[in-house]
Amino acid sequence: MGKALSARAGSALGQASQAAAGTGENSSGVSYANISITDTFPPVPSIQGTFDGYKTNGVFTEQNYAYIATDNNSKELVIIDLTQIVGGKYIESGYFNAPDIADGKSIFVAGNIGYLTAGNKLYSIDLNSKSGSLPQLGSVTLAGTGNKVVVNGSYAFVAVNSEPTPMQIVQISNGGQTLTVVGS
């Protein structure tokens, strides 16, 4: 199916696992597919629902929402409500429009803050409301294009398309409003 992939495993034997996939860059297909995987041998996948309309470069899922980083210059981040499905299709809930014109590449959510890479920026986004246009909390300029972001505690680890600086460590403070590169 595509380039972007995310997975969430069941916590005990006998529970289904989840996977999510989307297509991006030069691929074609659905923007997001929510896939349930049985805990049987062999495992059996089944699509629970889909969402379309964007090229997807990154996916992050949690219990009721999926977040996709897109190549749409007015919606680099799109939030999908996984509790609202009509005819097998999920509903768009909210979005973030980055101030710069760059493709959303990667998304990570920690609590009520989203971390999106778009071009050479890392943005923090307020996710207290997951509907409509979402406000930016902060941003920081990276050494190159941010390809992947993962957050652990008060640090974001960003894979950067830069030969001398392939990874940057960004400290998160002030409720996500202050992002500071502290290492590479």
CSV table of C-alpha atoms in Angstrom, one decimal:
chain,number,residue,atom,x,y,z
A,1,MET,CA,0.0,0.0,0.0
A,2,GLY,CA,2.4,2.7,0.9
A,3,LYS,CA,5.2,4.6,2.5
A,4,ALA,CA,3.8,5.6,5.9
A,5,LEU,CA,3.3,2.8,8.5
A,6,SER,CA,2.5,2.8,12.1
A,7,ALA,CA,1.6,-0.2,14.4
A,8,ARG,CA,0.1,-0.6,17.9
A,9,ALA,CA,0.2,-4.1,19.5
A,10,GLY,CA,-2.3,-5.7,21.8
A,11,SER,CA,-1.1,-5.9,25.4
A,12,ALA,CA,-2.1,-9.6,26.1
A,13,LEU,CA,-2.4,-12.8,24.2
A,14,GLY,CA,-5.8,-13.1,22.5
A,15,GLN,CA,-6.0,-9.3,21.8
A,16,ALA,CA,-5.9,-8.0,18.3
A,17,SER,CA,-3.1,-5.7,17.2
A,18,GLN,CA,-3.5,-2.6,15.0
A,19,ALA,CA,-1.5,-1.3,12.1
A,20,ALA,CA,-2.0,1.8,10.0
A,21,ALA,CA,-0.8,2.5,6.5
A,22,GLY,CA,-0.9,5.4,4.1
A,23,THR,CA,0.5,6.3,0.7
A,24,GLY,CA,2.8,9.3,0.0
A,25,GLU,CA,5.4,10.8,-2.3
A,26,ASN,CA,4.7,9.3,-5.8
A,27,SER,CA,2.5,6.5,-4.6
A,28,SER,CA,-1.3,6.3,-5.2
A,29,GLY,CA,-3.9,4.8,-2.9
A,30,VAL,CA,-5.8,5.7,0.2
A,31,SER,CA,-4.3,8.3,2.6
A,32,TYR,CA,-4.9,6.2,5.7
A,33,ALA,CA,-6.1,2.6,6.3
A,34,ASN,CA,-6.8,1.3,9.9
A,35,ILE,CA,-5.9,-2.4,9.9
A,36,SER,CA,-6.9,-4.9,12.7
A,37,ILE,CA,-4.7,-8.0,13.0
A,38,THR,CA,-5.9,-11.1,14.8
A,39,ASP,CA,-3.8,-12.9,17.4
A,40,THR,CA,-4.2,-16.2,15.6
A,41,PHE,CA,-1.9,-18.4,13.6
A,42,PRO,CA,-1.6,-17.3,10.9
A,43,PRO,CA,-2.5,-13.7,11.8
A,44,VAL,CA,-5.4,-12.3,9.7
A,45,PRO,CA,-5.5,-8.6,8.8
A,46,SER,CA,-8.7,-6.7,8.0
A,47,ILE,CA,-9.3,-3.1,7.1
A,48,GLN,CA,-11.5,-1.4,9.6
A,49,GLY,CA,-11.9,1.8,7.7
A,50,THR,CA,-10.1,4.2,5.4
A,51,PHE,CA,-9.6,7.9,4.8
A,52,ASP,CA,-8.6,9.6,1.5
A,53,GLY,CA,-7.8,12.9,-0.1
A,54,TYR,CA,-4.1,13.5,0.8
A,55,LYS,CA,-0.6,12.0,0.1
A,56,THR,CA,0.6,10.7,3.5
A,57,ASN,CA,4.2,10.9,4.5
A,58,GLY,CA,3.8,10.0,8.2
A,59,VAL,CA,1.2,8.4,10.4
A,60,PHE,CA,0.7,8.3,14.2
A,61,THR,CA,-2.3,6.6,15.8
A,62,GLU,CA,-3.8,6.5,19.2
A,63,GLN,CA,-7.1,5.1,20.6
A,64,ASN,CA,-9.6,7.5,18.9
A,65,TYR,CA,-7.5,9.5,16.5
A,66,ALA,CA,-5.1,9.1,13.7
A,67,TYR,CA,-2.7,11.9,12.6
A,68,ILE,CA,-1.2,12.1,9.1
A,69,ALA,CA,1.6,14.3,7.9
A,70,THR,CA,0.7,15.3,4.3
A,71,ASP,CA,2.1,17.1,1.3
A,72,ASN,CA,-0.9,19.5,1.3
A,73,ASN,CA,0.5,23.1,1.7
A,74,SER,CA,-2.6,24.3,3.6
A,75,LYS,CA,-2.9,21.1,5.8
A,76,GLU,CA,0.5,19.6,6.6
A,77,LEU,CA,-1.2,17.8,9.5
A,78,VAL,CA,-4.6,16.2,9.3
A,79,ILE,CA,-6.4,14.6,12.2
A,80,ILE,CA,-8.8,11.7,11.5
A,81,ASP,CA,-11.6,10.9,14.0
A,82,LEU,CA,-11.5,7.1,14.3
A,83,THR,CA,-14.9,7.1,16.2
A,84,GLN,CA,-16.7,8.6,13.2
A,85,ILE,CA,-17.1,6.3,10.2
A,86,VAL,CA,-19.6,6.6,7.3
A,87,GLY,CA,-19.7,3.9,4.7
A,88,GLY,CA,-16.3,2.6,5.7
A,89,LYS,CA,-14.7,6.1,5.5
A,90,TYR,CA,-13.4,8.0,8.5
A,91,ILE,CA,-14.1,11.7,9.0
A,92,GLU,CA,-11.5,14.6,9.1
A,93,SER,CA,-11.6,16.2,12.5
A,94,GLY,CA,-8.9,18.9,12.4
A,95,TYR,CA,-5.8,20.2,10.7
A,96,PHE,CA,-2.6,22.3,11.2
A,97,ASN,CA,-1.4,24.7,8.5
A,98,ALA,CA,2.3,25.3,8.9
A,99,PRO,CA,3.3,28.9,8.3
A,100,ASP,CA,6.0,27.8,5.8
A,101,ILE,CA,5.3,26.0,2.5
A,102,ALA,CA,6.7,22.6,3.1
A,103,ASP,CA,5.4,19.0,3.1
A,104,GLY,CA,4.6,17.5,6.5
A,105,LYS,CA,7.0,14.6,6.8
A,106,SER,CA,6.6,13.0,10.3
A,107,ILE,CA,4.2,13.3,13.2
A,108,PHE,CA,4.4,12.2,16.8
A,109,VAL,CA,1.9,12.9,19.6
A,110,ALA,CA,2.7,13.0,23.3
A,111,GLY,CA,-0.3,13.9,25.5
A,112,ASN,CA,-2.1,16.9,24.0
A,113,ILE,CA,0.9,18.1,21.9
A,114,GLY,CA,1.7,17.1,18.4
A,115,TYR,CA,5.2,17.3,17.0
A,116,LEU,CA,5.4,17.8,13.2
A,117,THR,CA,8.4,18.0,10.9
A,118,ALA,CA,7.8,20.1,7.8
A,119,GLY,CA,10.8,21.2,5.7
A,120,ASN,CA,13.6,22.2,8.0
A,121,LYS,CA,11.2,23.0,10.9
A,122,LEU,CA,9.9,21.1,13.9
A,123,TYR,CA,6.5,22.4,15.1
A,124,SER,CA,4.7,21.8,18.3
A,125,ILE,CA,0.9,21.9,18.0
A,126,ASP,CA,-1.8,22.3,20.6
A,127,LEU,CA,-4.1,19.2,20.4
A,128,ASN,CA,-6.4,20.0,23.3
A,129,SER,CA,-9.1,20.5,20.7
A,130,LYS,CA,-8.8,18.1,17.8
A,131,SER,CA,-11.2,19.9,15.5
A,132,GLY,CA,-10.8,22.8,13.1
A,133,SER,CA,-7.6,24.7,12.6
A,134,LEU,CA,-5.1,23.9,15.4
A,135,PRO,CA,-2.8,26.5,17.0
A,136,GLN,CA,0.9,26.3,16.9
A,137,LEU,CA,2.7,26.3,20.2
A,138,GLY,CA,6.3,26.6,19.1
A,139,SER,CA,8.8,25.9,16.4
A,140,VAL,CA,12.6,25.4,15.8
A,141,THR,CA,14.7,25.4,12.7
A,142,LEU,CA,16.6,22.2,12.0
A,143,ALA,CA,19.9,21.6,10.2
A,144,GLY,CA,18.0,20.1,7.2
A,145,THR,CA,14.7,18.5,6.3
A,146,GLY,CA,13.2,16.7,9.4
A,147,ASN,CA,12.4,13.2,8.2
A,148,LYS,CA,11.3,11.5,11.4
A,149,VAL,CA,10.5,12.7,14.9
A,150,VAL,CA,10.1,10.7,18.1
A,151,VAL,CA,9.5,12.2,21.5
A,152,ASN,CA,10.6,10.8,24.8
A,153,GLY,CA,9.9,12.8,27.9
A,154,SER,CA,11.0,16.4,27.4
A,155,TYR,CA,13.1,15.7,24.3
A,156,ALA,CA,12.3,15.3,20.6
A,157,PHE,CA,14.8,13.2,18.6
A,158,VAL,CA,14.7,14.2,14.9
A,159,ALA,CA,16.3,12.4,12.0
A,160,VAL,CA,17.6,15.2,9.8
A,161,ASN,CA,18.5,15.1,6.1
A,162,SER,CA,21.9,16.7,6.7
A,163,GLU,CA,25.2,15.0,6.2
A,164,PRO,CA,27.1,16.7,9.1
A,165,THR,CA,24.1,16.5,11.4
A,166,PRO,CA,21.9,13.4,10.8
A,167,MET,CA,20.1,13.7,14.1
A,168,GLN,CA,19.2,16.6,16.3
A,169,ILE,CA,18.0,16.5,19.9
A,170,VAL,CA,15.4,19.2,20.8
A,171,GLN,CA,14.5,20.0,24.3
A,172,ILE,CA,10.8,20.7,24.9
A,173,SER,CA,9.8,23.1,27.7
A,174,ASN,CA,7.1,25.6,28.7
A,175,GLY,CA,4.3,23.3,27.8
A,176,GLY,CA,5.6,22.7,24.3
A,177,GLN,CA,6.0,26.4,23.5
A,178,THR,CA,9.8,26.4,23.7
A,179,LEU,CA,11.7,24.1,21.4
A,180,THR,CA,15.5,24.3,21.7
A,181,VAL,CA,18.1,22.3,19.8
A,182,VAL,CA,20.5,21.0,22.5
A,183,GLY,CA,22.5,18.3,20.8
A,184,SER,CA,23.2,16.5,17.6
